[in-house]
Amino acid sequence: MIREFHHISLRDRNSFGVDQQAARLVEFETPDDLRELFAHGVPSRWMVLSGGNNILFTQDYDGVLVTPVARGISMLRQERDSVFIRVEAGVEWDELVEWAVEHDLWGLENLSLIPGKAGAAPVQNIGAYGAEAADTIRRVEMFCVETATMLTLDAPHCGFGYRESVFKHTLKGRVIITALEMELSRTPRPRLGYGDVEREVEARGGATLRNIREAVCAIRRSKLPDPTVLGNAGSFFKNPVVEAPVAEKLLARYPDMPHYPAPDGRVKLAAGWLIDRAGLKGRREGNVGVHERQALVLVNYGGATGGEVIAFARKVQHEVLEKFGITIDTEVNLL
Ligand code: EPU
């Protein structure tokens, strides 16, 4: 069933907590709801607003926001040690991770506590601690607004990369993700190689699913602000990927600079480190600031407008460019 709102405040629908308005917002459950919504053509301005965890409204939105609310998780089939599940777009991501851990299914535990809904996971291919959504997503079900029909896209056609997918590019503004098919494993597959994960897991008694989930939650809680307490959208910037000679030059000057080889021969740098070393960690201007414990995250200390946040973000980008000659792009969607 559709639920419809007009001139609605978005303050509780975006994790930054900025108080912009939308002209119209529609919550949907089923593909039939979407057929009904688009029966009279495609509105001139519309977009999906999922959990609002990766978006910054810099002004009021004068179009239609479409929000998935269906929250079903079901087992589809088992093949050897794989279990295929179907997850509706409105499921809270972390509820899905908890469900998988309870059912003794491996694959999602490193992605514990990432805020947002399942339907948004493939869009930016959410990732953390050496895992990403693309490791387990096998198919994406979606409603095509141009043809008003349901489509299914297999993972190889989803264009997954580091915080990338076709949903951010060719399919942007053309489809609404309604469900995911995912492949989880009954066989233990611990991934402990990233940062402090192994140490935190060992401290809890070894690599069980539950211990990995708890270790990841503890690490995240120690570094990342809780959006229900302090408005934020997780990493505000993407880690920049640069040509190898650019990284080498910087490393000659800053030998302790974190750097990770990318599959294409380029080098991924840590935007958090760059911002930190530019002296911006903990910097606050008015109601906006760089988080004290993770420089990749910008926070709303309360009452910040989207315009204030973006003006501050531009300053951060500018100072990093001045100091290191590196452009850091926003990871958060700007509207
Ligand atoms: N660093 C600093 N200062 C900081 C932050 C980081 O020096 O303020 C250094 C760290 O010491 C480390 C390096 O930068 O050497 C990388 O930091 P970290 O391991 O914390 O990860 P990240 O690159 O800052 C990425 C994701 C996070 C994800 C973590 C863990 C992006 C844009 N961000 O952050 O994702 O949780 O790795 O896997 O890729 C998100 O997308 O919202 C998010 C939080």
Coordinates of C-alpha atoms in Angstrom, one line a residue, residues 9-333:
S9 CA 10.0 17.8 6.8
L10 CA 13.0 15.6 5.9
R11 CA 14.7 16.1 9.3
D12 CA 14.0 12.6 10.5
R13 CA 14.6 11.0 7.1
N14 CA 18.2 12.1 6.6
S15 CA 21.0 11.0 8.9
F16 CA 22.6 14.5 8.7
G17 CA 19.4 15.7 10.4
V18 CA 19.1 18.8 8.1
D19 CA 15.7 20.3 8.2
Q20 CA 14.8 20.7 4.5
Q21 CA 11.4 19.9 3.1
A22 CA 10.1 17.7 0.2
A23 CA 7.1 18.7 -1.8
R24 CA 5.8 15.1 -1.9
L25 CA 7.0 11.8 -0.5
V26 CA 5.6 8.4 -1.2
E27 CA 6.3 5.2 0.7
F28 CA 5.7 2.0 -1.2
E29 CA 5.7 -1.7 -0.5
T30 CA 5.1 -3.7 -3.7
P31 CA 5.8 -3.4 -7.4
D32 CA 2.0 -2.8 -7.8
D33 CA 2.3 0.3 -5.7
L34 CA 5.0 1.6 -8.1
R35 CA 2.8 0.8 -11.1
E36 CA 0.1 2.8 -9.5
L37 CA 2.5 5.6 -8.7
F38 CA 3.8 5.8 -12.2
A39 CA 0.5 5.0 -14.0
H40 CA 0.1 8.6 -15.1
G41 CA 3.6 9.1 -16.4
V42 CA 6.9 9.9 -14.8
P43 CA 7.0 13.0 -12.6
S44 CA 9.3 15.7 -13.9
R45 CA 11.5 15.4 -10.8
W46 CA 11.7 12.4 -8.6
M47 CA 14.2 10.2 -6.8
V48 CA 14.5 7.4 -4.4
L49 CA 15.0 8.4 -0.7
S50 CA 16.0 5.2 1.1
G51 CA 17.3 5.5 4.7
G52 CA 18.8 9.0 3.8
N53 CA 22.2 8.0 5.2
N54 CA 24.3 9.0 2.2
I55 CA 22.6 12.2 1.2
L56 CA 22.9 15.9 1.9
F57 CA 19.9 18.0 1.1
T58 CA 21.4 21.4 0.4
Q59 CA 17.9 22.9 -0.3
D60 CA 14.2 21.9 -0.2
Y61 CA 13.3 19.2 -2.7
D62 CA 10.5 20.2 -5.1
G63 CA 9.8 16.8 -6.6
V64 CA 8.6 13.4 -5.5
L65 CA 10.7 11.3 -3.1
V66 CA 10.0 7.5 -3.3
T67 CA 10.8 5.4 -0.2
P68 CA 10.8 1.6 0.0
V69 CA 9.3 0.2 3.3
A70 CA 8.8 -3.5 2.6
R71 CA 10.9 -5.5 5.1
G72 CA 10.8 -9.2 4.2
I73 CA 13.8 -11.6 4.3
S74 CA 13.3 -15.1 3.0
M75 CA 15.4 -18.1 2.2
L76 CA 15.1 -19.1 -1.5
R77 CA 17.2 -22.2 -1.9
Q78 CA 20.4 -24.0 -0.8
E79 CA 23.1 -25.2 -3.1
R80 CA 25.9 -27.1 -1.4
D81 CA 27.2 -24.7 1.3
S82 CA 25.5 -21.7 -0.2
V83 CA 22.2 -20.3 0.9
F84 CA 20.4 -17.9 -1.4
I85 CA 18.2 -15.3 0.3
R86 CA 15.8 -12.6 -1.0
V87 CA 15.8 -9.3 0.9
E88 CA 13.3 -6.5 0.3
A89 CA 14.6 -3.0 -0.2
G90 CA 13.2 -1.6 3.0
V91 CA 15.0 -4.0 5.4
E92 CA 17.4 -2.1 7.7
W93 CA 20.9 -3.3 6.6
D94 CA 22.1 -4.0 10.1
E95 CA 18.9 -6.1 10.8
L96 CA 19.9 -8.2 7.8
V97 CA 23.4 -8.7 9.1
E98 CA 22.0 -9.7 12.5
W99 CA 19.5 -12.1 10.8
A100 CA 22.4 -13.7 8.9
V101 CA 24.5 -14.1 12.0
E102 CA 21.5 -15.7 13.9
H103 CA 21.0 -18.1 11.0
D104 CA 24.7 -19.0 11.0
L105 CA 25.3 -17.6 7.5
W106 CA 28.6 -16.0 6.6
G107 CA 29.2 -13.1 4.2
L108 CA 27.8 -10.0 5.8
E109 CA 29.4 -9.9 9.3
N110 CA 32.2 -7.4 8.3
L111 CA 29.5 -5.0 7.2
S112 CA 27.9 -4.8 10.6
L113 CA 26.4 -1.5 11.8
I114 CA 26.5 0.2 8.4
P115 CA 23.5 2.5 8.6
G116 CA 20.9 2.4 5.8
K117 CA 18.5 0.0 4.1
A118 CA 19.2 -3.0 2.0
G119 CA 17.9 -1.5 -1.3
A120 CA 20.6 1.2 -1.1
A121 CA 23.4 -1.2 -0.6
P122 CA 24.1 -2.0 -4.2
V123 CA 23.9 1.7 -5.3
Q124 CA 27.2 2.7 -3.8
N125 CA 28.3 -0.9 -3.1
I126 CA 28.7 -0.3 0.6
G127 CA 31.9 -1.6 2.1
A128 CA 33.9 -1.9 5.2
Y129 CA 36.7 -4.0 6.8
G130 CA 37.7 -5.8 3.7
A131 CA 34.2 -6.7 2.5
E132 CA 31.6 -5.1 0.3
A133 CA 28.0 -5.7 -0.6
A134 CA 29.0 -6.9 -4.1
D135 CA 30.7 -10.0 -2.5
T136 CA 27.2 -11.4 -1.7
I137 CA 24.7 -9.7 -4.1
R138 CA 23.8 -12.0 -7.0
R139 CA 20.8 -10.2 -8.5
V140 CA 19.0 -7.0 -8.1
E141 CA 15.2 -6.7 -8.7
M142 CA 14.0 -3.3 -9.8
F143 CA 11.1 -1.4 -11.2
C144 CA 11.9 0.4 -14.5
V145 CA 10.0 3.7 -14.4
E146 CA 10.2 4.3 -18.2
T147 CA 8.5 1.0 -19.1
A148 CA 6.6 0.5 -15.7
T149 CA 7.9 -3.1 -15.6
M150 CA 9.9 -5.2 -13.2
L151 CA 13.5 -6.1 -14.3
T152 CA 16.2 -8.3 -12.8
L153 CA 19.9 -7.5 -13.2
D154 CA 22.5 -10.2 -12.5
A155 CA 25.5 -9.1 -10.5
P156 CA 28.0 -9.1 -13.5
H157 CA 25.9 -6.4 -15.1
C158 CA 25.7 -4.2 -12.0
G159 CA 29.1 -2.6 -12.7
F160 CA 30.3 -3.0 -9.1
G161 CA 33.5 -1.2 -8.1
Y162 CA 34.8 0.7 -5.1
R163 CA 31.7 2.6 -4.0
E164 CA 30.5 2.3 -7.6
S165 CA 27.7 0.6 -9.6
V166 CA 25.5 1.2 -12.7
F167 CA 22.8 2.5 -10.3
K168 CA 24.9 5.6 -9.9
H169 CA 25.4 6.0 -13.6
T170 CA 23.4 4.6 -16.5
L171 CA 20.5 3.5 -14.4
K172 CA 20.4 6.6 -12.2
G173 CA 16.9 8.1 -12.1
R174 CA 15.5 5.2 -14.2
V175 CA 15.0 2.4 -11.8
I176 CA 13.8 1.7 -8.3
I177 CA 15.4 -1.2 -6.5
T178 CA 12.8 -3.4 -4.8
A179 CA 14.8 -6.4 -3.6
L180 CA 18.2 -8.2 -3.6
E181 CA 19.1 -11.8 -4.1
M182 CA 22.1 -12.7 -2.0
E183 CA 24.4 -15.7 -1.6
L184 CA 25.6 -16.4 1.9
S185 CA 27.8 -19.3 3.0
R186 CA 27.3 -22.0 5.6
T187 CA 31.1 -22.6 5.6
P188 CA 33.0 -20.2 7.9
R189 CA 34.9 -17.6 5.8
P190 CA 36.4 -15.2 8.3
R191 CA 38.0 -12.0 6.9
L192 CA 40.2 -10.5 9.6
G193 CA 42.9 -8.8 7.5
Y194 CA 41.7 -5.2 7.8
G195 CA 43.0 -2.9 10.5
D196 CA 42.1 -3.9 14.1
V197 CA 39.6 -6.6 13.2
E198 CA 41.8 -9.6 14.0
R199 CA 43.0 -8.2 17.4
E200 CA 39.4 -7.4 18.4
V201 CA 38.2 -10.8 17.3
E202 CA 40.9 -12.6 19.2
A203 CA 40.1 -10.6 22.3
R204 CA 36.6 -12.0 22.1
G205 CA 37.9 -15.6 21.9
G206 CA 38.3 -16.3 18.2
A207 CA 36.7 -16.0 14.7
T208 CA 33.1 -17.0 15.2
L209 CA 30.4 -15.1 13.3
R210 CA 29.1 -13.5 16.5
N211 CA 32.6 -12.4 17.6
I212 CA 33.4 -10.8 14.2
R213 CA 30.1 -8.9 14.2
E214 CA 30.7 -7.7 17.8
A215 CA 34.3 -6.7 17.0
V216 CA 33.3 -4.7 13.9
C217 CA 30.5 -3.0 15.9
A218 CA 33.0 -2.1 18.6
I219 CA 35.5 -0.7 16.1
R220 CA 32.8 1.3 14.4
R221 CA 31.3 2.6 17.6
S222 CA 34.8 3.8 18.8
K223 CA 35.5 5.8 15.6
L224 CA 32.2 6.7 13.9
P225 CA 29.6 9.0 15.4
D226 CA 26.1 7.5 16.0
P227 CA 23.8 9.5 13.6
T228 CA 21.0 9.3 16.1
V229 CA 23.1 11.4 18.5
L230 CA 25.2 13.5 16.1
G231 CA 24.0 14.1 12.5
N232 CA 26.3 12.7 9.9
A233 CA 26.4 10.6 6.7
G234 CA 29.4 8.3 7.4
S235 CA 32.3 9.0 5.1
F236 CA 31.6 12.3 3.5
F237 CA 34.5 11.9 1.0
K238 CA 35.7 8.9 -1.1
N239 CA 39.2 7.7 -0.7
P240 CA 41.0 9.1 -3.8
V241 CA 42.6 6.7 -6.3
V242 CA 45.7 8.2 -7.9
E243 CA 48.3 7.3 -10.5
A244 CA 51.3 5.4 -9.1
P245 CA 53.8 8.3 -9.7
V246 CA 51.6 10.7 -7.8
A247 CA 51.5 8.4 -4.8
E248 CA 55.3 7.8 -5.0
K249 CA 56.0 11.5 -4.9
L250 CA 53.8 12.0 -1.9
L251 CA 55.3 9.0 -0.1
A252 CA 58.8 10.5 -0.6
R253 CA 57.5 13.4 1.5
Y254 CA 55.2 11.6 3.8
P255 CA 56.6 8.0 4.3
D256 CA 53.9 7.2 6.8
M257 CA 51.0 8.0 4.4
P258 CA 48.6 5.0 4.2
H259 CA 48.3 3.7 0.6
Y260 CA 46.7 0.6 -0.9
P261 CA 47.4 -0.8 -4.3
A262 CA 44.2 -0.7 -6.5
P263 CA 43.6 -3.6 -8.9
D264 CA 44.2 -1.4 -12.0
G265 CA 47.8 -0.5 -10.9
R266 CA 46.8 2.9 -9.4
V267 CA 47.0 3.6 -5.7
K268 CA 44.2 4.3 -3.2
L269 CA 45.0 6.9 -0.6
A270 CA 43.1 7.5 2.7
A271 CA 41.1 10.7 2.5
G272 CA 40.7 10.6 6.3
W273 CA 44.5 10.7 6.7
L274 CA 44.9 13.6 4.2
I275 CA 42.2 15.6 6.1
D276 CA 43.8 14.7 9.4
R277 CA 47.3 15.7 8.3
A278 CA 46.0 18.9 6.8
G279 CA 45.2 19.8 10.4
L280 CA 41.4 19.7 10.0
K281 CA 40.4 16.8 12.3
G282 CA 38.1 18.2 15.0
R283 CA 37.8 21.6 13.2
R284 CA 34.4 23.2 13.8
E285 CA 32.8 26.1 12.2
G286 CA 29.4 27.1 13.6
N287 CA 27.2 24.0 13.6
V288 CA 29.4 21.9 11.3
G289 CA 32.7 20.1 11.9
V290 CA 35.1 17.4 11.0
H291 CA 34.6 14.5 13.4
E292 CA 37.2 14.3 16.2
R293 CA 37.9 10.6 15.8
Q294 CA 37.5 10.0 12.1
A295 CA 38.4 12.9 9.7
L296 CA 36.4 11.4 6.8
V297 CA 33.1 12.2 8.6
L298 CA 31.5 15.6 8.7
V299 CA 29.1 16.2 11.6
N300 CA 26.1 18.4 12.2
Y301 CA 26.4 19.6 15.8
G302 CA 22.7 20.6 15.6
G303 CA 20.7 23.0 13.5
A304 CA 23.1 23.1 10.5
T305 CA 21.5 23.7 7.2
G306 CA 22.6 21.7 4.1
G307 CA 24.1 24.9 2.7
E308 CA 26.3 25.3 5.8
V309 CA 27.5 21.7 5.5
I310 CA 28.4 21.9 1.9
A311 CA 30.2 25.3 2.3
F312 CA 32.3 23.7 5.0
A313 CA 33.0 20.6 2.9
R314 CA 34.2 22.7 0.1
K315 CA 36.7 24.3 2.5
V316 CA 38.0 20.9 3.5
Q317 CA 38.4 19.9 -0.1
H318 CA 40.2 23.1 -0.9
E319 CA 42.7 22.7 2.0
V320 CA 43.5 19.2 1.1
L321 CA 44.1 20.2 -2.5
E322 CA 46.4 23.1 -1.3
K323 CA 48.5 20.9 0.9
F324 CA 48.7 17.7 -1.0
G325 CA 47.6 18.5 -4.6
I326 CA 45.0 15.8 -4.3
T327 CA 41.3 16.3 -5.1
I328 CA 38.9 14.4 -2.8
D329 CA 35.5 13.9 -4.1
T330 CA 32.3 13.7 -2.0
E331 CA 31.0 10.2 -1.4
V332 CA 27.7 11.6 -0.1
N333 CA 25.1 12.5 -2.7

